[in-house]
Amino acid sequence: ETGVTQSPTHLIKTRGQQVTLRCSSQSGHNTVSWYQQALGQGPQFIFQYYREEENGRGNFPPRFSGLQFPNYSSELNVNALELDDSALYLCASRQGTGGAYISPLHFGNGTRLTVT
Amino acid sequence: AQSVTQLDSQVPVFEEAPVELRCNYSSSVSVYLFWYVQYPNQGLQLLLKYLSGSTLVKSINGFEAEFNKSQTSFHLRKPSVHISDTAEYFCAVSDVSGGGADGLTFGKGTHLIIQP
């Protein structure tokens, strides 16, 4: 089975620009979540999508937004980029939302975003 | 809200020696507990998890962790490490009642360095 794939692998943007990161979930997974991992830190939860609706969000401002498509692929959009947005962005997918994490999260390899 | 403390940012250990990576958590509600491993330039992989039942959980590659509710700990151990175990290890918690929509809360990680 195909795992979680993310694109692009690396990206350089300028402060104030907008960026879109993409994720293809593992086959059969209907739930996707995004995490931000700053250098030397653990991942931080941004939000989760289930059946194309956001159903959970961490402590991130509204300029972080997302989409989940009928084929369960997903996008993370960040507007008005700031220098502190430089990080590794991880997408993770799993099957279902009930019984939290009974089905494990499968992570992609991430997109490294650098904001200059 | 939960928090996770990984007391050691780096743990150097000789090959074939035992190792313990420490994890303490803080939460006002019941939690699920996880250990993830991250190899260089890769995403996170689930190593093991505690959901309920036996407090000692084991992975297929020789790691084990024990949930200690009174000490709010979930330390990771391995009796004999190999060079291939060199990686970043993250402890994470999830609120049992949140249905997974609150995401995982990660610690800052422990870099396990295996010395030949």
mmCIF file of C-alpha atoms in Angstrom:
data_model
loop_
_atom_site.group_PDB
_atom_site.id
_atom_site.type_symbol
_atom_site.label_atom_id
_atom_site.label_comp_id
_atom_site.label_asym_id
_atom_site.label_seq_id
_atom_site.Cartn_x
_atom_site.Cartn_y
_atom_site.Cartn_z
ATOM 1 C CA GLU A 1 0.000 0.000 0.000
ATOM 2 C CA THR A 2 1.099 3.564 -0.673
ATOM 3 C CA GLY A 3 2.109 5.560 2.378
ATOM 4 C CA VAL A 4 1.604 9.242 3.122
ATOM 5 C CA THR A 5 3.308 11.428 0.537
ATOM 6 C CA GLN A 6 3.960 15.153 0.785
ATOM 7 C CA SER A 7 4.991 17.746 -1.756
ATOM 8 C CA PRO A 8 7.146 19.630 -2.217
ATOM 9 C CA THR A 9 9.963 18.329 -0.034
ATOM 10 C CA HIS A 10 11.585 21.734 0.319
ATOM 11 C CA LEU A 11 10.306 25.242 -0.237
ATOM 12 C CA ILE A 12 11.704 28.750 0.212
ATOM 13 C CA LYS A 13 9.333 31.696 0.549
ATOM 14 C CA THR A 14 9.602 35.365 1.431
ATOM 15 C CA ARG A 15 7.947 36.948 4.456
ATOM 16 C CA GLY A 16 4.421 38.063 3.620
ATOM 17 C CA GLN A 17 3.903 35.515 0.856
ATOM 18 C CA GLN A 18 1.392 32.671 0.850
ATOM 19 C CA VAL A 19 2.213 28.958 0.577
ATOM 20 C CA THR A 20 0.296 25.755 -0.136
ATOM 21 C CA LEU A 21 1.598 22.375 0.990
ATOM 22 C CA ARG A 22 0.090 19.132 -0.277
ATOM 23 C CA CYS A 23 -0.452 15.685 1.174
ATOM 24 C CA SER A 24 -1.756 12.404 -0.179
ATOM 25 C CA SER A 25 -3.116 10.220 2.585
ATOM 26 C CA GLN A 26 -2.413 6.541 2.886
ATOM 27 C CA SER A 27 -4.932 4.458 0.982
ATOM 28 C CA GLY A 28 -8.134 3.888 2.971
ATOM 29 C CA HIS A 29 -7.470 6.671 5.480
ATOM 30 C CA ASN A 30 -10.245 9.239 5.920
ATOM 31 C CA THR A 31 -8.666 11.431 8.601
ATOM 32 C CA VAL A 32 -5.720 13.740 8.065
ATOM 33 C CA SER A 33 -3.896 16.017 10.454
ATOM 34 C CA TRP A 34 -1.080 18.526 10.063
ATOM 35 C CA TYR A 35 1.757 19.269 12.436
ATOM 36 C CA GLN A 36 4.449 21.962 12.548
ATOM 37 C CA GLN A 37 7.880 20.897 13.765
ATOM 38 C CA ALA A 38 10.281 23.755 14.424
ATOM 39 C CA LEU A 39 13.991 22.993 14.547
ATOM 40 C CA GLY A 40 14.876 21.123 17.720
ATOM 41 C CA GLN A 41 11.268 20.861 18.854
ATOM 42 C CA GLY A 42 8.561 18.245 18.874
ATOM 43 C CA PRO A 43 5.708 18.464 16.378
ATOM 44 C CA GLN A 44 2.815 20.800 17.252
ATOM 45 C CA PHE A 45 -0.743 19.995 16.202
ATOM 46 C CA ILE A 46 -2.185 22.472 13.696
ATOM 47 C CA PHE A 47 -5.545 20.909 12.760
ATOM 48 C CA GLN A 48 -7.347 17.739 11.749
ATOM 49 C CA TYR A 49 -9.801 17.042 8.918
ATOM 50 C CA TYR A 50 -12.349 14.246 8.810
ATOM 51 C CA ARG A 51 -14.551 13.766 5.750
ATOM 52 C CA GLU A 52 -13.606 17.203 4.391
ATOM 53 C CA GLU A 53 -14.509 19.077 7.582
ATOM 54 C CA GLU A 54 -12.089 20.524 10.131
ATOM 55 C CA ASN A 55 -12.924 18.794 13.420
ATOM 56 C CA GLY A 56 -10.002 19.789 15.600
ATOM 57 C CA ARG A 57 -7.529 22.647 15.820
ATOM 58 C CA GLY A 58 -4.468 23.462 17.840
ATOM 59 C CA ASN A 59 -3.227 26.870 18.941
ATOM 60 C CA PHE A 60 -2.549 28.314 15.486
ATOM 61 C CA PRO A 61 -3.914 31.573 14.022
ATOM 62 C CA PRO A 62 -6.525 31.654 11.244
ATOM 63 C CA ARG A 63 -3.890 32.366 8.598
ATOM 64 C CA PHE A 64 -3.210 28.622 8.833
ATOM 65 C CA SER A 65 -6.025 26.959 6.918
ATOM 66 C CA GLY A 66 -6.621 23.668 5.211
ATOM 67 C CA LEU A 67 -8.674 21.593 2.856
ATOM 68 C CA GLN A 68 -9.436 17.904 2.534
ATOM 69 C CA PHE A 69 -10.671 16.615 -0.793
ATOM 70 C CA PRO A 70 -13.087 13.723 -1.565
ATOM 71 C CA ASN A 71 -10.127 11.480 -2.366
ATOM 72 C CA TYR A 72 -8.792 12.311 1.130
ATOM 73 C CA SER A 73 -5.808 14.263 -0.153
ATOM 74 C CA SER A 74 -5.205 17.459 1.760
ATOM 75 C CA GLU A 75 -3.691 20.934 1.604
ATOM 76 C CA LEU A 76 -2.229 23.222 4.224
ATOM 77 C CA ASN A 77 -2.326 26.907 3.340
ATOM 78 C CA VAL A 78 -0.415 29.568 5.219
ATOM 79 C CA ASN A 79 -1.022 33.245 4.466
ATOM 80 C CA ALA A 80 1.122 36.255 5.339
ATOM 81 C CA LEU A 81 4.177 34.141 6.084
ATOM 82 C CA GLU A 82 6.323 35.099 9.050
ATOM 83 C CA LEU A 83 9.926 34.168 9.761
ATOM 84 C CA ASP A 84 8.770 31.945 12.645
ATOM 85 C CA ASP A 85 6.768 29.839 10.196
ATOM 86 C CA SER A 86 10.048 28.271 9.068
ATOM 87 C CA ALA A 87 9.681 24.616 10.058
ATOM 88 C CA LEU A 88 9.092 21.063 8.909
ATOM 89 C CA TYR A 89 5.395 20.551 8.185
ATOM 90 C CA LEU A 90 4.194 17.002 8.699
ATOM 91 C CA CYS A 91 1.028 15.448 7.393
ATOM 92 C CA ALA A 92 -0.392 12.363 9.079
ATOM 93 C CA SER A 93 -3.342 10.165 8.179
ATOM 94 C CA ARG A 94 -5.362 7.421 9.814
ATOM 95 C CA GLN A 95 -8.637 5.585 9.488
ATOM 96 C CA GLY A 96 -11.642 6.927 11.435
ATOM 97 C CA THR A 97 -12.007 9.249 14.389
ATOM 98 C CA GLY A 98 -13.657 7.041 16.939
ATOM 99 C CA GLY A 99 -11.640 5.439 19.700
ATOM 100 C CA ALA A 100 -8.951 8.042 19.420
ATOM 101 C CA TYR A 101 -5.748 6.655 17.951
ATOM 102 C CA ILE A 102 -6.813 3.037 18.112
ATOM 103 C CA SER A 103 -5.760 3.212 14.482
ATOM 104 C CA PRO A 104 -2.262 4.675 14.465
ATOM 105 C CA LEU A 105 -1.162 7.856 12.747
ATOM 106 C CA HIS A 106 0.986 7.382 9.643
ATOM 107 C CA PHE A 107 3.272 10.335 8.969
ATOM 108 C CA GLY A 108 4.736 11.597 5.734
ATOM 109 C CA ASN A 109 8.349 12.737 5.470
ATOM 110 C CA GLY A 110 7.349 16.383 5.635
ATOM 111 C CA THR A 111 7.868 19.616 3.737
ATOM 112 C CA ARG A 112 10.743 21.812 4.892
ATOM 113 C CA LEU A 113 9.574 25.440 4.634
ATOM 114 C CA THR A 114 12.088 28.253 4.930
ATOM 115 C CA VAL A 115 10.809 31.816 5.197
ATOM 116 C CA THR A 116 13.340 34.561 4.503
ATOM 117 C CA ALA B 1 -4.547 20.637 28.302
ATOM 118 C CA GLN B 2 -1.692 18.193 28.435
ATOM 119 C CA SER B 3 2.049 18.646 28.447
ATOM 120 C CA VAL B 4 4.964 16.269 27.946
ATOM 121 C CA THR B 5 8.434 16.594 29.387
ATOM 122 C CA GLN B 6 11.352 14.656 28.015
ATOM 123 C CA LEU B 7 14.073 15.357 30.517
ATOM 124 C CA ASP B 8 17.057 14.497 28.323
ATOM 125 C CA SER B 9 17.653 16.259 25.010
ATOM 126 C CA GLN B 10 20.503 13.864 24.189
ATOM 127 C CA VAL B 11 21.414 10.418 25.475
ATOM 128 C CA PRO B 12 24.759 8.951 24.375
ATOM 129 C CA VAL B 13 25.176 5.225 24.988
ATOM 130 C CA PHE B 14 27.571 2.539 23.818
ATOM 131 C CA GLU B 15 26.420 -0.140 21.418
ATOM 132 C CA GLU B 16 24.912 -3.208 23.159
ATOM 133 C CA ALA B 17 24.411 -1.236 26.390
ATOM 134 C CA PRO B 18 20.951 -0.693 27.913
ATOM 135 C CA VAL B 19 19.163 2.633 27.585
ATOM 136 C CA GLU B 20 16.249 4.446 29.181
ATOM 137 C CA LEU B 21 14.618 7.535 27.679
ATOM 138 C CA ARG B 22 12.506 9.362 30.191
ATOM 139 C CA CYS B 23 9.051 10.835 29.612
ATOM 140 C CA ASN B 24 6.738 12.515 32.098
ATOM 141 C CA TYR B 25 3.363 13.967 31.281
ATOM 142 C CA SER B 26 0.885 16.296 32.881
ATOM 143 C CA SER B 27 -2.845 16.002 32.330
ATOM 144 C CA SER B 28 -6.071 16.505 34.260
ATOM 145 C CA VAL B 29 -7.798 13.744 32.290
ATOM 146 C CA SER B 30 -7.056 10.207 31.217
ATOM 147 C CA VAL B 31 -4.568 9.942 28.374
ATOM 148 C CA TYR B 32 -3.254 7.619 25.744
ATOM 149 C CA LEU B 33 0.550 7.503 25.526
ATOM 150 C CA PHE B 34 2.856 6.992 22.574
ATOM 151 C CA TRP B 35 6.496 6.810 21.581
ATOM 152 C CA TYR B 36 7.451 7.835 18.058
ATOM 153 C CA VAL B 37 10.869 7.554 16.380
ATOM 154 C CA GLN B 38 12.181 9.926 13.729
ATOM 155 C CA TYR B 39 15.175 8.976 11.582
ATOM 156 C CA PRO B 40 17.074 11.758 9.784
ATOM 157 C CA ASN B 41 15.105 13.433 6.989
ATOM 158 C CA GLN B 42 12.073 11.246 7.615
ATOM 159 C CA GLY B 43 8.669 11.540 9.198
ATOM 160 C CA LEU B 44 7.673 9.969 12.492
ATOM 161 C CA GLN B 45 7.035 6.266 12.937
ATOM 162 C CA LEU B 46 4.984 4.824 15.769
ATOM 163 C CA LEU B 47 7.185 2.745 18.046
ATOM 164 C CA LEU B 48 4.631 1.695 20.655
ATOM 165 C CA LYS B 49 1.506 2.879 22.408
ATOM 166 C CA TYR B 50 -0.404 2.491 25.637
ATOM 167 C CA LEU B 51 -4.173 2.662 25.331
ATOM 168 C CA SER B 52 -5.397 0.436 28.173
ATOM 169 C CA GLY B 53 -4.750 -2.896 29.850
ATOM 170 C CA SER B 54 -1.245 -4.062 30.653
ATOM 171 C CA THR B 55 0.959 -1.154 31.676
ATOM 172 C CA LEU B 56 3.998 -2.707 29.974
ATOM 173 C CA VAL B 57 3.949 -2.405 26.202
ATOM 174 C CA LYS B 58 6.518 -3.732 23.762
ATOM 175 C CA SER B 59 7.609 -3.063 20.190
ATOM 176 C CA ILE B 60 8.756 -5.588 17.626
ATOM 177 C CA ASN B 61 12.338 -4.288 17.673
ATOM 178 C CA GLY B 62 13.053 -4.770 21.368
ATOM 179 C CA PHE B 63 11.865 -1.496 22.912
ATOM 180 C CA GLU B 64 9.411 -1.453 25.791
ATOM 181 C CA ALA B 65 7.707 1.221 27.841
ATOM 182 C CA GLU B 66 5.838 1.123 31.121
ATOM 183 C CA PHE B 67 2.913 3.352 32.014
ATOM 184 C CA ASN B 68 3.145 4.522 35.620
ATOM 185 C CA LYS B 69 0.016 6.447 36.531
ATOM 186 C CA SER B 70 1.136 7.478 40.011
ATOM 187 C CA GLN B 71 4.367 8.953 38.667
ATOM 188 C CA THR B 72 2.762 10.157 35.401
ATOM 189 C CA SER B 73 5.599 8.588 33.468
ATOM 190 C CA PHE B 74 6.019 6.500 30.335
ATOM 191 C CA HIS B 75 9.737 5.758 30.128
ATOM 192 C CA LEU B 76 11.155 3.928 27.106
ATOM 193 C CA ARG B 77 13.747 1.197 27.579
ATOM 194 C CA LYS B 78 15.823 -1.186 25.538
ATOM 195 C CA PRO B 79 18.163 -3.785 27.096
ATOM 196 C CA SER B 80 20.740 -3.693 24.283
ATOM 197 C CA VAL B 81 20.963 -0.937 21.647
ATOM 198 C CA HIS B 82 22.322 -1.097 18.119
ATOM 199 C CA ILE B 83 23.822 1.515 15.826
ATOM 200 C CA SER B 84 20.585 1.466 13.830
ATOM 201 C CA ASP B 85 18.693 2.781 16.892
ATOM 202 C CA THR B 86 20.338 6.191 16.442
ATOM 203 C CA ALA B 87 17.394 8.556 15.974
ATOM 204 C CA GLU B 88 15.198 11.165 17.628
ATOM 205 C CA TYR B 89 12.578 9.749 19.979
ATOM 206 C CA PHE B 90 9.373 11.592 20.829
ATOM 207 C CA CYS B 91 6.937 10.879 23.622
ATOM 208 C CA ALA B 92 3.341 11.989 23.004
ATOM 209 C CA VAL B 93 -0.025 12.031 24.754
ATOM 210 C CA SER B 94 -3.617 12.276 23.627
ATOM 211 C CA ASP B 95 -6.741 13.057 25.610
ATOM 212 C CA VAL B 96 -8.864 9.891 25.840
ATOM 213 C CA SER B 97 -12.118 11.810 25.707
ATOM 214 C CA GLY B 98 -11.171 14.019 22.779
ATOM 215 C CA GLY B 99 -11.875 11.411 20.121
ATOM 216 C CA GLY B 100 -8.539 12.207 18.531
ATOM 217 C CA ALA B 101 -9.657 15.629 17.338
ATOM 218 C CA ASP B 102 -7.359 17.411 19.769
ATOM 219 C CA GLY B 103 -4.278 15.962 18.166
ATOM 220 C CA LEU B 104 -1.205 14.604 19.848
ATOM 221 C CA THR B 105 0.881 16.654 22.290
ATOM 222 C CA PHE B 106 4.562 15.873 21.800
ATOM 223 C CA GLY B 107 7.610 16.342 23.969
ATOM 224 C CA LYS B 108 10.678 18.084 22.594
ATOM 225 C CA GLY B 109 12.386 14.827 21.782
ATOM 226 C CA THR B 110 15.460 12.911 22.910
ATOM 227 C CA HIS B 111 18.314 12.311 20.516
ATOM 228 C CA LEU B 112 19.643 8.811 21.091
ATOM 229 C CA ILE B 113 23.288 8.600 20.039
ATOM 230 C CA ILE B 114 24.791 5.142 19.815
ATOM 231 C CA GLN B 115 28.567 5.040 20.139
ATOM 232 C CA PRO B 116 30.501 2.057 18.736
#
